[in-house]
Amino acid sequence: MKRYIFVLCITLSSVLLYTSCLGSDNYEANTYDDMAITGFSLSTVNRYIHTTSKSGGDSVYKKVLKPTPTFTIDQSQYKIYNTDSLPKDCDLKHVLATISGSTYSGNIYLKSIASDTLFLYSSSDSIDFSQTREIRVYNNTLEKFRTYEVTLNQHQVETGTILWEKMPAESYPVDTEKERWEQIVAANTDLKSFIGAGTKEAYAFSQDGKIMVTKDEGATWAPDSLDDDMSLLPRQSIAFVSCPFAPNEETDYQLLAGIIEEGEFISVVWRKIAEYSEGSQACKWVYLPYKSYNKYYLPATPNLSLVYFHGYVLAIGTDTIRYSQDGGITWHTSDQFTLPHGSEDLYFNTEAVTDSEGALWFKINETNEVWRGILVE
């Protein structure tokens, strides 16, 4: 019985103490000066992408940027920024952002671009981040605030364009695999010149002009099959490229191009789909004939190079880059793909390669200039 009386007394004492506190004029609410932006991300950014169709027409379509870049919040200088620049085709005037403060922070406001007016931040309101913006985070009593500068870094060149940087001459990549095959071909008196190599096959011209193929690292060579007359094979300014063939695994899509003889106005183009999986049938080289109604043919190009670059096949000559999106049937030019020296400077001894990191390299042998190109995505 005494135990129950003791518990009852403790309970009544607690109630009286709580009531006394509520009635006191000296009671103060807890306030905090903990105010900081702790999270910043972009939830929606629209891109307006310019494209060129296979027929050469221009169009624009909208898509949402994915993924969005990661932002750095510098709490010492109160700056928020992205190190990976956004594509130039992003609309930064109408952005949805997610901004969060520390545990005891109060409201977040954006300062107007044109005046000192403040607007309460909302994750559902579009924000103009085309220039650096000031945001404020207040404490929970709205008596103090901290100011941050938010900058959205953006590329200054169009997405899909090549950004060129001049490099030291000695940095031009050496294609050791090509050099190895050239040595193998040179050691075989039946062969005239090396053409190129895919994943599991390599090709060379024989002394009598046939395309020869090896499937055993050059130990044996045999004439490869053609679907048309060998007189249509290129004999000058020869270029070759081997690309992954998306529809099938263990398959190369290969193009061979060049000029038959001096005075021709077109480069002839041949293609081969080389399948290596078990049970695959032998594939032929197929001639892609020039049609008079096709104005997007590949012109005769001295020092032609073919490279596979971010899903495009590029035909690079002395002063022009052409690209094909249909396996070498049509070739187009675009302001997005230009050479670093400009069309006003003509050179007649150039070459181009890609490296393992996806960069494009262009070399002007006459001046020993070397350029490295990165595709802005």
mmCIF file of C-alpha atoms in Angstrom:
data_model
loop_
_atom_site.group_PDB
_atom_site.id
_atom_site.type_symbol
_atom_site.label_atom_id
_atom_site.label_comp_id
_atom_site.label_asym_id
_atom_site.label_seq_id
_atom_site.Cartn_x
_atom_site.Cartn_y
_atom_site.Cartn_z
ATOM 1 C CA MET A 1 0.000 0.000 0.000
ATOM 2 C CA LYS A 2 2.832 2.393 0.861
ATOM 3 C CA ARG A 3 4.388 1.749 -2.594
ATOM 4 C CA TYR A 4 1.237 2.884 -4.437
ATOM 5 C CA ILE A 5 0.969 6.045 -2.266
ATOM 6 C CA PHE A 6 4.625 6.882 -3.168
ATOM 7 C CA VAL A 7 4.004 6.518 -6.926
ATOM 8 C CA LEU A 8 0.875 8.698 -6.679
ATOM 9 C CA CYS A 9 2.852 11.455 -4.926
ATOM 10 C CA ILE A 10 5.555 11.449 -7.576
ATOM 11 C CA THR A 11 2.939 11.727 -10.335
ATOM 12 C CA LEU A 12 1.134 14.646 -8.681
ATOM 13 C CA SER A 13 4.435 16.455 -8.141
ATOM 14 C CA SER A 14 5.308 16.125 -11.839
ATOM 15 C CA VAL A 15 1.921 17.523 -12.915
ATOM 16 C CA LEU A 16 2.229 20.513 -10.585
ATOM 17 C CA LEU A 17 5.769 21.240 -11.795
ATOM 18 C CA TYR A 18 4.717 21.071 -15.476
ATOM 19 C CA THR A 19 1.729 23.408 -14.802
ATOM 20 C CA SER A 20 3.991 25.868 -13.030
ATOM 21 C CA CYS A 21 6.355 25.983 -15.995
ATOM 22 C CA LEU A 22 3.558 26.628 -18.460
ATOM 23 C CA GLY A 23 2.262 29.491 -16.386
ATOM 24 C CA SER A 24 5.632 31.180 -15.912
ATOM 25 C CA ASP A 25 6.287 34.491 -17.681
ATOM 26 C CA ASN A 26 9.966 33.539 -17.914
ATOM 27 C CA TYR A 27 9.454 30.590 -20.336
ATOM 28 C CA GLU A 28 11.399 30.942 -23.642
ATOM 29 C CA ALA A 29 11.187 28.790 -26.798
ATOM 30 C CA ASN A 30 14.405 27.151 -27.993
ATOM 31 C CA THR A 31 16.096 29.067 -30.820
ATOM 32 C CA TYR A 32 18.979 27.933 -33.014
ATOM 33 C CA ASP A 33 21.507 29.691 -35.199
ATOM 34 C CA ASP A 34 22.250 26.484 -37.120
ATOM 35 C CA MET A 35 21.597 27.598 -40.707
ATOM 36 C CA ALA A 36 23.243 26.002 -43.713
ATOM 37 C CA ILE A 37 22.425 24.596 -47.139
ATOM 38 C CA THR A 38 23.246 20.895 -46.917
ATOM 39 C CA GLY A 39 21.691 19.557 -50.113
ATOM 40 C CA PHE A 40 21.432 20.862 -53.690
ATOM 41 C CA SER A 41 20.428 18.956 -56.812
ATOM 42 C CA LEU A 42 18.576 19.518 -60.079
ATOM 43 C CA SER A 43 15.336 17.601 -60.374
ATOM 44 C CA THR A 44 14.372 18.683 -63.912
ATOM 45 C CA VAL A 45 16.472 20.258 -66.669
ATOM 46 C CA ASN A 46 15.217 20.268 -70.250
ATOM 47 C CA ARG A 47 17.510 19.899 -73.258
ATOM 48 C CA TYR A 48 16.657 21.194 -76.755
ATOM 49 C CA ILE A 49 18.747 19.102 -79.104
ATOM 50 C CA HIS A 50 19.421 19.998 -82.737
ATOM 51 C CA THR A 51 19.779 16.996 -85.042
ATOM 52 C CA THR A 52 20.326 16.354 -88.726
ATOM 53 C CA SER A 53 18.280 13.590 -90.350
ATOM 54 C CA LYS A 54 19.639 11.127 -92.892
ATOM 55 C CA SER A 55 18.125 13.297 -95.628
ATOM 56 C CA GLY A 56 20.000 16.342 -94.353
ATOM 57 C CA GLY A 57 17.041 18.127 -92.705
ATOM 58 C CA ASP A 58 17.414 19.920 -89.366
ATOM 59 C CA SER A 59 15.095 19.336 -86.427
ATOM 60 C CA VAL A 60 14.887 20.098 -82.706
ATOM 61 C CA TYR A 61 13.509 17.850 -80.005
ATOM 62 C CA LYS A 62 13.199 18.165 -76.228
ATOM 63 C CA LYS A 63 14.420 15.650 -73.671
ATOM 64 C CA VAL A 64 15.078 15.710 -69.944
ATOM 65 C CA LEU A 65 18.723 15.720 -68.880
ATOM 66 C CA LYS A 66 19.718 12.418 -67.281
ATOM 67 C CA PRO A 67 21.694 11.957 -65.173
ATOM 68 C CA THR A 68 21.985 15.384 -63.621
ATOM 69 C CA PRO A 69 25.411 16.527 -62.374
ATOM 70 C CA THR A 70 26.617 16.327 -58.785
ATOM 71 C CA PHE A 71 26.986 19.667 -56.989
ATOM 72 C CA THR A 72 29.690 20.791 -54.588
ATOM 73 C CA ILE A 73 28.639 22.825 -51.540
ATOM 74 C CA ASP A 74 31.611 24.843 -50.295
ATOM 75 C CA GLN A 75 30.714 25.689 -46.691
ATOM 76 C CA SER A 76 33.811 27.860 -46.208
ATOM 77 C CA GLN A 77 33.125 30.231 -49.108
ATOM 78 C CA TYR A 78 29.363 29.595 -49.275
ATOM 79 C CA LYS A 79 29.373 28.653 -52.946
ATOM 80 C CA ILE A 80 27.441 25.900 -54.727
ATOM 81 C CA TYR A 81 28.551 24.708 -58.174
ATOM 82 C CA ASN A 82 28.905 21.713 -60.510
ATOM 83 C CA THR A 83 32.343 20.593 -61.695
ATOM 84 C CA ASP A 84 30.952 18.593 -64.652
ATOM 85 C CA SER A 85 29.531 21.222 -66.988
ATOM 86 C CA LEU A 86 26.013 20.901 -68.320
ATOM 87 C CA PRO A 87 25.509 20.554 -72.096
ATOM 88 C CA LYS A 88 25.046 23.844 -73.923
ATOM 89 C CA ASP A 89 21.611 22.769 -75.162
ATOM 90 C CA CYS A 90 20.219 22.756 -71.589
ATOM 91 C CA ASP A 91 17.565 25.345 -70.770
ATOM 92 C CA LEU A 92 18.903 26.964 -67.596
ATOM 93 C CA LYS A 93 16.155 29.584 -67.448
ATOM 94 C CA HIS A 94 13.533 27.039 -66.358
ATOM 95 C CA VAL A 95 15.048 24.604 -63.871
ATOM 96 C CA LEU A 96 13.489 22.667 -61.007
ATOM 97 C CA ALA A 97 15.887 22.303 -58.083
ATOM 98 C CA THR A 98 15.820 20.431 -54.783
ATOM 99 C CA ILE A 99 17.413 22.493 -51.994
ATOM 100 C CA SER A 100 17.559 21.435 -48.362
ATOM 101 C CA GLY A 101 18.902 23.026 -45.185
ATOM 102 C CA SER A 102 20.392 21.710 -41.960
ATOM 103 C CA THR A 103 18.182 20.276 -39.201
ATOM 104 C CA TYR A 104 17.315 23.531 -37.458
ATOM 105 C CA SER A 105 17.379 25.849 -40.472
ATOM 106 C CA GLY A 106 14.341 27.905 -41.308
ATOM 107 C CA ASN A 107 13.034 29.020 -44.702
ATOM 108 C CA ILE A 108 15.111 29.282 -47.871
ATOM 109 C CA TYR A 109 14.745 32.302 -50.150
ATOM 110 C CA LEU A 110 16.012 33.241 -53.622
ATOM 111 C CA LYS A 111 17.065 36.795 -54.355
ATOM 112 C CA SER A 112 15.650 38.330 -57.533
ATOM 113 C CA ILE A 113 18.018 38.777 -60.487
ATOM 114 C CA ALA A 114 16.776 42.327 -61.085
ATOM 115 C CA SER A 115 16.311 43.642 -57.522
ATOM 116 C CA ASP A 116 16.741 42.882 -53.817
ATOM 117 C CA THR A 117 13.346 41.207 -53.634
ATOM 118 C CA LEU A 118 13.346 37.771 -51.998
ATOM 119 C CA PHE A 119 11.142 34.863 -53.080
ATOM 120 C CA LEU A 120 10.362 31.873 -50.906
ATOM 121 C CA TYR A 121 11.927 28.747 -52.430
ATOM 122 C CA SER A 122 9.625 25.956 -53.591
ATOM 123 C CA SER A 123 10.761 22.717 -55.222
ATOM 124 C CA SER A 124 7.841 22.983 -57.672
ATOM 125 C CA ASP A 125 8.692 26.495 -58.916
ATOM 126 C CA SER A 126 10.883 27.011 -61.987
ATOM 127 C CA ILE A 127 14.127 28.885 -61.295
ATOM 128 C CA ASP A 128 16.279 30.888 -63.703
ATOM 129 C CA PHE A 129 19.872 29.667 -63.236
ATOM 130 C CA SER A 130 21.210 31.157 -66.474
ATOM 131 C CA GLN A 131 23.400 33.362 -64.266
ATOM 132 C CA THR A 132 24.788 33.088 -60.741
ATOM 133 C CA ARG A 133 21.973 33.285 -58.171
ATOM 134 C CA GLU A 134 21.965 34.256 -54.511
ATOM 135 C CA ILE A 135 20.017 32.098 -52.068
ATOM 136 C CA ARG A 136 19.529 32.691 -48.357
ATOM 137 C CA VAL A 137 18.866 30.208 -45.600
ATOM 138 C CA TYR A 138 17.442 31.619 -42.364
ATOM 139 C CA ASN A 139 17.512 30.354 -38.807
ATOM 140 C CA ASN A 140 14.264 29.123 -37.287
ATOM 141 C CA THR A 141 13.285 32.561 -35.949
ATOM 142 C CA LEU A 142 14.041 34.326 -39.269
ATOM 143 C CA GLU A 143 16.350 36.731 -37.387
ATOM 144 C CA LYS A 144 19.623 35.622 -39.032
ATOM 145 C CA PHE A 145 20.524 34.254 -42.425
ATOM 146 C CA ARG A 146 23.433 32.917 -44.443
ATOM 147 C CA THR A 147 23.962 33.701 -48.140
ATOM 148 C CA TYR A 148 25.153 31.240 -50.805
ATOM 149 C CA GLU A 149 26.065 31.834 -54.443
ATOM 150 C CA VAL A 150 24.795 29.154 -56.837
ATOM 151 C CA THR A 151 26.483 28.771 -60.227
ATOM 152 C CA LEU A 152 25.455 26.250 -62.888
ATOM 153 C CA ASN A 153 28.474 25.684 -65.111
ATOM 154 C CA GLN A 154 27.595 24.986 -68.747
ATOM 155 C CA HIS A 155 29.594 24.083 -71.842
ATOM 156 C CA GLN A 156 30.016 26.977 -74.259
ATOM 157 C CA VAL A 157 29.962 24.742 -77.331
ATOM 158 C CA GLU A 158 27.074 22.727 -78.741
ATOM 159 C CA THR A 159 26.492 19.210 -77.507
ATOM 160 C CA GLY A 160 27.747 16.707 -80.053
ATOM 161 C CA THR A 161 30.544 18.968 -81.255
ATOM 162 C CA ILE A 162 34.237 18.216 -81.090
ATOM 163 C CA LEU A 163 36.280 20.372 -78.728
ATOM 164 C CA TRP A 164 39.876 20.483 -80.011
ATOM 165 C CA GLU A 165 43.040 21.024 -77.970
ATOM 166 C CA LYS A 166 46.498 21.391 -79.463
ATOM 167 C CA MET A 167 48.887 18.770 -78.109
ATOM 168 C CA PRO A 168 52.644 18.077 -78.238
ATOM 169 C CA ALA A 169 53.642 16.250 -81.409
ATOM 170 C CA GLU A 170 55.011 13.290 -79.456
ATOM 171 C CA SER A 171 51.644 12.670 -77.783
ATOM 172 C CA TYR A 172 50.007 11.379 -80.993
ATOM 173 C CA PRO A 173 48.945 7.772 -80.238
ATOM 174 C CA VAL A 174 51.000 5.003 -81.784
ATOM 175 C CA ASP A 175 48.823 2.187 -83.144
ATOM 176 C CA THR A 176 50.999 -0.724 -82.044
ATOM 177 C CA GLU A 177 48.478 -3.265 -83.329
ATOM 178 C CA LYS A 178 48.594 -1.761 -86.814
ATOM 179 C CA GLU A 179 52.393 -1.719 -86.734
ATOM 180 C CA ARG A 180 52.411 -5.391 -85.753
ATOM 181 C CA TRP A 181 50.154 -6.333 -88.668
ATOM 182 C CA GLU A 182 52.170 -4.255 -91.117
ATOM 183 C CA GLN A 183 55.262 -6.221 -90.119
ATOM 184 C CA ILE A 184 53.397 -9.517 -90.603
ATOM 185 C CA VAL A 185 52.204 -8.441 -94.056
ATOM 186 C CA ALA A 186 55.619 -7.115 -95.085
ATOM 187 C CA ALA A 187 57.167 -10.505 -94.265
ATOM 188 C CA ASN A 188 54.797 -12.280 -96.681
ATOM 189 C CA THR A 189 55.955 -11.872 -100.298
ATOM 190 C CA ASP A 190 52.480 -12.762 -101.613
ATOM 191 C CA LEU A 191 50.979 -9.708 -99.946
ATOM 192 C CA LYS A 192 51.255 -6.087 -101.067
ATOM 193 C CA SER A 193 49.820 -3.934 -98.273
ATOM 194 C CA PHE A 194 47.939 -4.182 -95.012
ATOM 195 C CA ILE A 195 44.264 -3.047 -95.028
ATOM 196 C CA GLY A 196 43.028 -3.391 -91.464
ATOM 197 C CA ALA A 197 41.982 -5.772 -88.702
ATOM 198 C CA GLY A 198 38.785 -6.547 -86.863
ATOM 199 C CA THR A 199 38.198 -8.566 -83.727
ATOM 200 C CA LYS A 200 39.208 -11.938 -85.173
ATOM 201 C CA GLU A 201 40.127 -11.313 -88.808
ATOM 202 C CA ALA A 202 42.714 -9.182 -90.596
ATOM 203 C CA TYR A 203 42.886 -8.131 -94.257
ATOM 204 C CA ALA A 204 45.562 -7.276 -96.796
ATOM 205 C CA PHE A 205 45.851 -6.755 -100.534
ATOM 206 C CA SER A 206 47.642 -9.477 -102.470
ATOM 207 C CA GLN A 207 50.201 -8.635 -105.136
ATOM 208 C CA ASP A 208 47.520 -9.171 -107.799
ATOM 209 C CA GLY A 209 44.953 -6.897 -106.080
ATOM 210 C CA LYS A 210 42.708 -9.382 -104.223
ATOM 211 C CA ILE A 211 41.495 -8.871 -100.660
ATOM 212 C CA MET A 212 43.132 -11.565 -98.548
ATOM 213 C CA VAL A 213 41.883 -12.595 -95.100
ATOM 214 C CA THR A 214 43.575 -14.361 -92.207
ATOM 215 C CA LYS A 215 41.843 -15.907 -89.214
ATOM 216 C CA ASP A 216 44.924 -17.346 -87.531
ATOM 217 C CA GLU A 217 47.100 -14.309 -86.762
ATOM 218 C CA GLY A 218 48.677 -14.254 -90.217
ATOM 219 C CA ALA A 219 49.810 -17.882 -90.365
ATOM 220 C CA THR A 220 47.668 -18.474 -93.456
ATOM 221 C CA TRP A 221 45.906 -16.146 -95.897
ATOM 222 C CA ALA A 222 43.068 -16.819 -98.352
ATOM 223 C CA PRO A 223 41.142 -14.715 -100.893
ATOM 224 C CA ASP A 224 38.086 -13.131 -99.283
ATOM 225 C CA SER A 225 34.706 -13.209 -101.025
ATOM 226 C CA LEU A 226 33.308 -10.201 -102.912
ATOM 227 C CA ASP A 227 29.787 -9.642 -104.169
ATOM 228 C CA ASP A 228 30.987 -7.536 -107.129
ATOM 229 C CA ASP A 229 33.940 -7.175 -109.469
ATOM 230 C CA MET A 230 37.329 -6.630 -107.850
ATOM 231 C CA SER A 231 37.991 -3.806 -110.323
ATOM 232 C CA LEU A 232 35.746 -1.693 -108.051
ATOM 233 C CA LEU A 233 38.084 -2.059 -105.095
ATOM 234 C CA PRO A 234 39.932 1.090 -103.980
ATOM 235 C CA ARG A 235 43.588 1.412 -104.963
ATOM 236 C CA GLN A 236 44.514 4.841 -103.587
ATOM 237 C CA SER A 237 43.862 6.772 -100.365
ATOM 238 C CA ILE A 238 42.624 3.551 -98.787
ATOM 239 C CA ALA A 239 40.951 3.644 -95.371
ATOM 240 C CA PHE A 240 39.436 0.920 -93.176
ATOM 241 C CA VAL A 241 37.430 0.857 -89.954
ATOM 242 C CA SER A 242 35.984 -1.945 -87.843
ATOM 243 C CA CYS A 243 33.040 -1.151 -85.534
ATOM 244 C CA PRO A 244 30.943 -3.150 -83.074
ATOM 245 C CA PHE A 245 27.707 -4.358 -84.676
ATOM 246 C CA ALA A 246 24.931 -3.596 -82.185
ATOM 247 C CA PRO A 247 22.296 -6.142 -83.364
ATOM 248 C CA ASN A 248 24.590 -9.153 -82.872
ATOM 249 C CA GLU A 249 27.292 -10.102 -80.429
ATOM 250 C CA GLU A 250 30.635 -11.366 -81.737
ATOM 251 C CA THR A 251 30.147 -9.373 -84.936
ATOM 252 C CA ASP A 252 32.147 -6.582 -86.583
ATOM 253 C CA TYR A 253 30.775 -4.037 -89.041
ATOM 254 C CA GLN A 254 33.635 -3.090 -91.336
ATOM 255 C CA LEU A 255 34.044 -0.441 -94.013
ATOM 256 C CA LEU A 256 36.701 -0.150 -96.705
ATOM 257 C CA ALA A 257 36.864 3.056 -98.760
ATOM 258 C CA GLY A 258 39.184 4.855 -101.143
ATOM 259 C CA ILE A 259 39.746 5.973 -104.738
ATOM 260 C CA ILE A 260 39.955 3.573 -107.680
ATOM 261 C CA GLU A 261 42.168 5.840 -109.799
ATOM 262 C CA GLU A 262 43.209 9.462 -110.248
ATOM 263 C CA GLY A 263 40.488 11.778 -111.533
ATOM 264 C CA GLU A 264 37.586 10.000 -109.806
ATOM 265 C CA PHE A 265 35.129 12.309 -108.043
ATOM 266 C CA ILE A 266 33.868 9.703 -105.548
ATOM 267 C CA SER A 267 35.401 7.363 -103.028
ATOM 268 C CA VAL A 268 34.141 3.817 -103.432
ATOM 269 C CA VAL A 269 32.786 2.171 -100.278
ATOM 270 C CA TRP A 270 32.639 -1.544 -99.433
ATOM 271 C CA ARG A 271 31.249 -3.120 -96.297
ATOM 272 C CA LYS A 272 31.534 -6.476 -94.560
ATOM 273 C CA ILE A 273 29.556 -7.803 -91.596
ATOM 274 C CA ALA A 274 31.971 -10.305 -90.068
ATOM 275 C CA GLU A 275 30.279 -12.794 -87.743
ATOM 276 C CA TYR A 276 32.390 -14.944 -85.446
ATOM 277 C CA SER A 277 29.878 -16.871 -83.318
ATOM 278 C CA GLU A 278 29.539 -20.619 -83.699
ATOM 279 C CA GLY A 279 27.433 -21.610 -86.702
ATOM 280 C CA SER A 280 27.798 -18.240 -88.472
ATOM 281 C CA GLN A 281 27.996 -18.304 -92.258
ATOM 282 C CA ALA A 282 30.908 -16.859 -94.165
ATOM 283 C CA CYS A 283 30.345 -13.190 -95.046
ATOM 284 C CA LYS A 284 31.238 -11.320 -98.237
ATOM 285 C CA TRP A 285 32.470 -7.843 -98.916
ATOM 286 C CA VAL A 286 29.485 -5.937 -100.344
ATOM 287 C CA TYR A 287 29.939 -3.005 -102.720
ATOM 288 C CA LEU A 288 27.794 0.037 -101.858
ATOM 289 C CA PRO A 289 27.228 1.513 -105.315
ATOM 290 C CA TYR A 290 27.088 5.215 -106.043
ATOM 291 C CA LYS A 291 23.655 6.416 -107.187
ATOM 292 C CA SER A 292 23.292 9.618 -109.176
ATOM 293 C CA TYR A 293 20.323 10.705 -107.065
ATOM 294 C CA ASN A 294 22.286 10.317 -103.829
ATOM 295 C CA LYS A 295 23.869 13.710 -103.192
ATOM 296 C CA TYR A 296 25.339 12.479 -99.908
ATOM 297 C CA TYR A 297 28.062 10.298 -101.394
ATOM 298 C CA LEU A 298 31.629 10.192 -100.110
ATOM 299 C CA PRO A 299 33.757 12.396 -102.388
ATOM 300 C CA ALA A 300 37.225 11.397 -103.524
ATOM 301 C CA THR A 301 39.353 12.303 -100.520
ATOM 302 C CA PRO A 302 43.167 12.351 -100.392
ATOM 303 C CA ASN A 303 44.690 10.904 -97.211
ATOM 304 C CA LEU A 304 41.317 9.504 -96.162
ATOM 305 C CA SER A 305 40.945 8.183 -92.594
ATOM 306 C CA LEU A 306 37.955 6.246 -91.279
ATOM 307 C CA VAL A 307 37.385 6.155 -87.520
ATOM 308 C CA TYR A 308 34.629 4.949 -85.199
ATOM 309 C CA PHE A 309 33.814 7.787 -82.819
ATOM 310 C CA HIS A 310 30.986 7.708 -80.251
ATOM 311 C CA GLY A 311 28.642 5.732 -82.485
ATOM 312 C CA TYR A 312 29.517 7.612 -85.686
ATOM 313 C CA VAL A 313 31.730 6.513 -88.546
ATOM 314 C CA LEU A 314 33.785 9.571 -89.466
ATOM 315 C CA ALA A 315 35.500 10.008 -92.835
ATOM 316 C CA ILE A 316 38.279 12.515 -92.222
ATOM 317 C CA GLY A 317 40.171 14.142 -95.075
ATOM 318 C CA THR A 318 42.511 17.056 -95.464
ATOM 319 C CA ASP A 319 39.917 19.735 -94.704
ATOM 320 C CA THR A 320 36.578 18.088 -93.930
ATOM 321 C CA ILE A 321 34.904 15.606 -91.611
ATOM 322 C CA ARG A 322 31.964 13.648 -92.959
ATOM 323 C CA TYR A 323 29.888 11.290 -90.843
ATOM 324 C CA SER A 324 27.678 8.313 -91.644
ATOM 325 C CA GLN A 325 24.845 6.971 -89.535
ATOM 326 C CA ASP A 326 23.677 4.290 -91.965
ATOM 327 C CA GLY A 327 26.713 2.105 -92.357
ATOM 328 C CA GLY A 328 28.473 4.047 -95.109
ATOM 329 C CA ILE A 329 25.578 4.523 -97.550
ATOM 330 C CA THR A 330 25.272 8.286 -97.029
ATOM 331 C CA TRP A 331 27.797 10.818 -95.741
ATOM 332 C CA HIS A 332 27.011 14.232 -94.290
ATOM 333 C CA THR A 333 28.850 17.322 -93.108
ATOM 334 C CA SER A 334 27.826 19.323 -90.054
ATOM 335 C CA ASP A 335 28.972 22.352 -88.078
ATOM 336 C CA GLN A 336 29.168 19.949 -85.137
ATOM 337 C CA PHE A 337 32.059 18.014 -86.707
ATOM 338 C CA THR A 338 34.824 20.317 -87.889
ATOM 339 C CA LEU A 339 38.601 20.068 -88.032
ATOM 340 C CA PRO A 340 40.709 22.254 -85.715
ATOM 341 C CA HIS A 341 42.609 24.201 -88.356
ATOM 342 C CA GLY A 342 39.525 25.450 -90.218
ATOM 343 C CA SER A 343 38.511 25.080 -93.849
ATOM 344 C CA GLU A 344 40.565 28.091 -94.926
ATOM 345 C CA ASP A 345 43.820 26.168 -94.350
ATOM 346 C CA LEU A 346 44.382 23.249 -96.700
ATOM 347 C CA TYR A 347 46.794 20.421 -95.980
ATOM 348 C CA PHE A 348 47.533 17.381 -98.097
ATOM 349 C CA ASN A 349 49.144 14.962 -95.667
ATOM 350 C CA THR A 350 46.940 14.283 -92.668
ATOM 351 C CA GLU A 351 45.841 11.320 -90.587
ATOM 352 C CA ALA A 352 43.396 10.591 -87.785
ATOM 353 C CA VAL A 353 42.941 7.910 -85.121
ATOM 354 C CA THR A 354 40.967 7.344 -81.921
ATOM 355 C CA ASP A 355 42.403 6.210 -78.609
ATOM 356 C CA SER A 356 41.213 3.827 -75.891
ATOM 357 C CA GLU A 357 39.599 6.692 -73.970
ATOM 358 C CA GLY A 358 37.367 7.704 -76.884
ATOM 359 C CA ALA A 359 39.287 10.800 -77.946
ATOM 360 C CA LEU A 360 39.862 11.706 -81.593
ATOM 361 C CA TRP A 361 43.383 12.605 -82.728
ATOM 362 C CA PHE A 362 44.228 14.566 -85.867
ATOM 363 C CA LYS A 363 47.742 15.041 -87.213
ATOM 364 C CA ILE A 364 48.968 17.421 -89.910
ATOM 365 C CA ASN A 365 52.177 15.809 -91.100
ATOM 366 C CA GLU A 366 53.297 18.857 -93.096
ATOM 367 C CA THR A 367 53.543 20.989 -89.957
ATOM 368 C CA ASN A 368 53.810 18.183 -87.390
ATOM 369 C CA GLU A 369 50.793 19.651 -85.599
ATOM 370 C CA VAL A 370 48.780 17.321 -83.363
ATOM 371 C CA TRP A 371 45.272 17.951 -82.047
ATOM 372 C CA ARG A 372 43.156 16.008 -79.588
ATOM 373 C CA GLY A 373 39.364 16.189 -79.911
ATOM 374 C CA ILE A 374 36.778 15.411 -77.243
ATOM 375 C CA LEU A 375 33.084 15.038 -78.058
ATOM 376 C CA VAL A 376 31.007 17.366 -75.883
ATOM 377 C CA GLU A 377 28.032 15.330 -74.668
#
